[in-house]
């Protein structure tokens, strides 16, 4: 009698599972993001090759970072096996700061300002001389920063 109850119980469980699986809605197709196209630049192919060895480019373009934050990201990638020469590293740093960087104009070095904001040494020196800069609009008081230039770099600035 116990065998019969066990067999009957097992049959009910199997039928219940079969019906529930058969009646279940199909799983939705995974949505794929469009491929990331990196901006033009001397190190574009190098950055693409180095980053895609381990992950998609989505994490690269997801948010802007300060130069110090990009340095931390690159150092972590090196500690996890990414290999690049010093020359390649320098090119990568310039490329990612110019395309995916942000900076506080009150704290960045002239070199960082030049890289992130894509400005000249003269303009970077003028930004440093104009400190403290309270808002984006204050840049309009600095020679070489017209409305067009400010609009182009606005999203790269943090205060």
CSV table of C-alpha atoms in Angstrom, one decimal:
chain,number,residue,atom,x,y,z
A,1,UNK,CA,0.0,0.0,0.0
A,2,UNK,CA,2.8,2.4,0.8
A,3,UNK,CA,4.4,1.6,-2.6
A,4,UNK,CA,1.1,2.5,-4.3
A,5,UNK,CA,0.9,5.8,-2.4
A,6,UNK,CA,4.5,6.7,-3.3
A,7,UNK,CA,4.0,5.8,-6.9
A,8,UNK,CA,0.8,7.8,-7.1
A,9,UNK,CA,2.4,10.8,-5.4
A,10,UNK,CA,5.4,10.6,-7.7
A,11,UNK,CA,3.2,10.5,-10.8
A,12,UNK,CA,1.2,13.5,-9.6
A,13,UNK,CA,4.4,15.5,-9.0
A,14,UNK,CA,5.7,14.6,-12.5
A,15,UNK,CA,2.5,15.5,-14.2
A,16,UNK,CA,2.2,18.8,-12.3
A,17,UNK,CA,5.8,19.7,-13.3
A,18,UNK,CA,5.2,18.7,-16.9
A,19,UNK,CA,2.0,20.8,-17.1
A,20,UNK,CA,3.5,23.8,-15.4
A,21,UNK,CA,6.6,23.7,-17.6
A,22,UNK,CA,4.6,23.2,-20.7
A,23,UNK,CA,2.2,26.0,-19.9
A,24,UNK,CA,4.9,28.5,-18.8
A,25,UNK,CA,5.4,31.5,-20.9
A,26,UNK,CA,8.6,31.4,-22.9
A,27,UNK,CA,11.5,33.3,-21.4
A,28,UNK,CA,11.9,36.7,-23.0
A,29,UNK,CA,14.8,37.1,-25.4
A,30,UNK,CA,17.8,38.8,-23.8
A,31,UNK,CA,18.0,42.4,-24.9
A,32,UNK,CA,21.3,43.2,-26.5
A,33,UNK,CA,22.8,46.6,-26.3
A,34,UNK,CA,23.9,48.1,-29.6
A,35,UNK,CA,27.7,47.8,-30.2
A,36,UNK,CA,29.8,50.5,-28.7
A,37,UNK,CA,31.6,52.7,-31.2
A,38,UNK,CA,34.5,54.5,-29.6
A,39,UNK,CA,35.3,58.1,-30.6
A,40,UNK,CA,38.1,58.6,-33.1
A,41,UNK,CA,41.5,59.0,-31.6
A,42,UNK,CA,45.1,57.8,-31.7
A,43,UNK,CA,44.5,55.1,-29.1
A,44,UNK,CA,41.0,54.0,-30.0
A,45,UNK,CA,42.0,50.6,-31.3
A,46,UNK,CA,44.5,50.1,-28.5
A,47,UNK,CA,41.8,50.9,-25.9
A,48,UNK,CA,39.3,48.6,-27.6
A,49,UNK,CA,41.8,45.7,-27.7
A,50,UNK,CA,42.9,46.1,-24.1
A,51,UNK,CA,39.5,46.5,-22.6
A,52,UNK,CA,37.7,43.8,-24.6
A,53,UNK,CA,40.2,41.2,-23.5
A,54,UNK,CA,38.1,40.9,-20.3
A,55,UNK,CA,34.9,42.9,-20.6
A,56,UNK,CA,32.6,44.8,-22.9
A,57,UNK,CA,33.2,48.5,-23.7
A,58,UNK,CA,30.0,49.3,-21.8
A,59,UNK,CA,31.9,49.7,-18.5
A,60,UNK,CA,34.2,52.2,-20.2
A,61,UNK,CA,31.5,54.4,-21.6
A,62,UNK,CA,29.1,54.1,-18.7
A,63,UNK,CA,30.2,57.2,-16.8
A,64,UNK,CA,32.9,59.9,-16.8
A,65,UNK,CA,35.6,59.6,-14.2
A,66,UNK,CA,38.3,61.9,-12.7
A,67,UNK,CA,41.8,61.2,-13.9
A,68,UNK,CA,42.6,59.7,-10.5
A,69,UNK,CA,39.7,57.3,-10.9
A,70,UNK,CA,40.8,56.2,-14.3
A,71,UNK,CA,44.3,55.6,-12.9
A,72,UNK,CA,42.7,53.3,-10.3
A,73,UNK,CA,40.7,51.5,-12.9
A,74,UNK,CA,43.8,50.9,-15.1
A,75,UNK,CA,45.9,49.8,-12.2
A,76,UNK,CA,43.2,47.3,-11.2
A,77,UNK,CA,43.1,46.0,-14.8
A,78,UNK,CA,46.9,45.6,-14.8
A,79,UNK,CA,46.7,43.7,-11.5
A,80,UNK,CA,44.2,41.4,-13.1
A,81,UNK,CA,46.5,40.6,-16.1
A,82,UNK,CA,46.1,43.3,-18.6
A,83,UNK,CA,49.5,44.0,-20.2
A,84,UNK,CA,50.5,47.3,-21.9
A,85,UNK,CA,53.8,49.1,-22.3
A,86,UNK,CA,54.5,52.4,-20.6
A,87,UNK,CA,54.0,54.1,-24.0
A,88,UNK,CA,50.6,52.3,-24.5
A,89,UNK,CA,49.5,53.2,-21.0
A,90,UNK,CA,50.3,56.9,-21.6
A,91,UNK,CA,48.2,56.8,-24.9
A,92,UNK,CA,45.3,55.0,-23.1
A,93,UNK,CA,45.3,57.6,-20.3
A,94,UNK,CA,45.2,60.5,-22.7
A,95,UNK,CA,42.4,58.9,-24.8
A,96,UNK,CA,40.1,57.9,-21.9
A,97,UNK,CA,40.6,61.2,-20.1
A,98,UNK,CA,39.8,63.1,-23.3
A,99,UNK,CA,36.8,61.0,-24.2
A,100,UNK,CA,35.4,59.7,-20.9
A,101,UNK,CA,37.0,62.0,-18.3
A,102,UNK,CA,35.7,64.7,-16.0
A,103,UNK,CA,37.6,67.2,-13.9
A,104,UNK,CA,37.2,69.8,-11.2
A,105,UNK,CA,38.9,72.9,-12.7
A,106,UNK,CA,39.9,74.0,-9.2
A,107,UNK,CA,41.9,70.8,-8.5
A,108,UNK,CA,43.2,69.5,-11.8
A,109,UNK,CA,46.8,69.9,-12.8
A,110,UNK,CA,47.6,71.7,-16.1
A,111,UNK,CA,48.3,68.4,-17.7
A,112,UNK,CA,45.0,66.9,-16.5
A,113,UNK,CA,43.1,70.0,-17.6
A,114,UNK,CA,44.7,69.8,-21.1
A,115,UNK,CA,43.9,66.1,-21.4
A,116,UNK,CA,40.3,66.1,-20.1
A,117,UNK,CA,39.2,69.4,-21.5
A,118,UNK,CA,41.3,69.2,-24.7
A,119,UNK,CA,42.7,72.7,-24.2
A,120,UNK,CA,46.1,74.2,-24.7
A,121,UNK,CA,48.8,74.7,-22.1
A,122,UNK,CA,48.0,78.5,-22.2
A,123,UNK,CA,44.3,77.8,-21.6
A,124,UNK,CA,45.1,75.4,-18.8
A,125,UNK,CA,47.5,77.9,-17.2
A,126,UNK,CA,44.7,80.6,-17.5
A,127,UNK,CA,42.2,78.3,-15.7
A,128,UNK,CA,44.7,77.7,-12.9
A,129,UNK,CA,45.3,81.4,-12.6
A,130,UNK,CA,41.6,82.1,-12.4
A,131,UNK,CA,40.9,79.8,-9.5
A,132,UNK,CA,38.7,79.6,-7.6
A,133,UNK,CA,36.1,78.9,-10.3
A,134,UNK,CA,32.6,78.6,-8.7
A,135,UNK,CA,30.6,77.7,-11.8
A,136,UNK,CA,30.8,76.8,-15.5
A,137,UNK,CA,29.8,80.3,-16.4
A,138,UNK,CA,33.0,81.7,-14.7
A,139,UNK,CA,35.0,80.1,-17.5
A,140,UNK,CA,33.6,82.7,-19.9
A,141,UNK,CA,35.8,85.3,-18.1
A,142,UNK,CA,39.0,83.3,-19.2
A,143,UNK,CA,40.5,84.1,-22.6
A,144,UNK,CA,39.9,81.3,-25.1
A,145,UNK,CA,36.7,80.1,-23.4
A,146,UNK,CA,33.8,81.3,-25.6
A,147,UNK,CA,30.2,79.9,-25.4
A,148,UNK,CA,31.0,77.2,-28.0
A,149,UNK,CA,34.0,75.9,-26.1
A,150,UNK,CA,32.2,76.0,-22.8
A,151,UNK,CA,29.2,74.1,-24.3
A,152,UNK,CA,31.6,71.4,-25.6
A,153,UNK,CA,33.2,70.8,-22.2
A,154,UNK,CA,30.3,71.4,-19.8
A,155,UNK,CA,29.6,67.7,-19.1
A,156,UNK,CA,33.3,67.1,-18.3
A,157,UNK,CA,33.3,69.6,-15.4
A,158,UNK,CA,32.6,68.9,-11.7
A,159,UNK,CA,32.6,71.4,-9.0
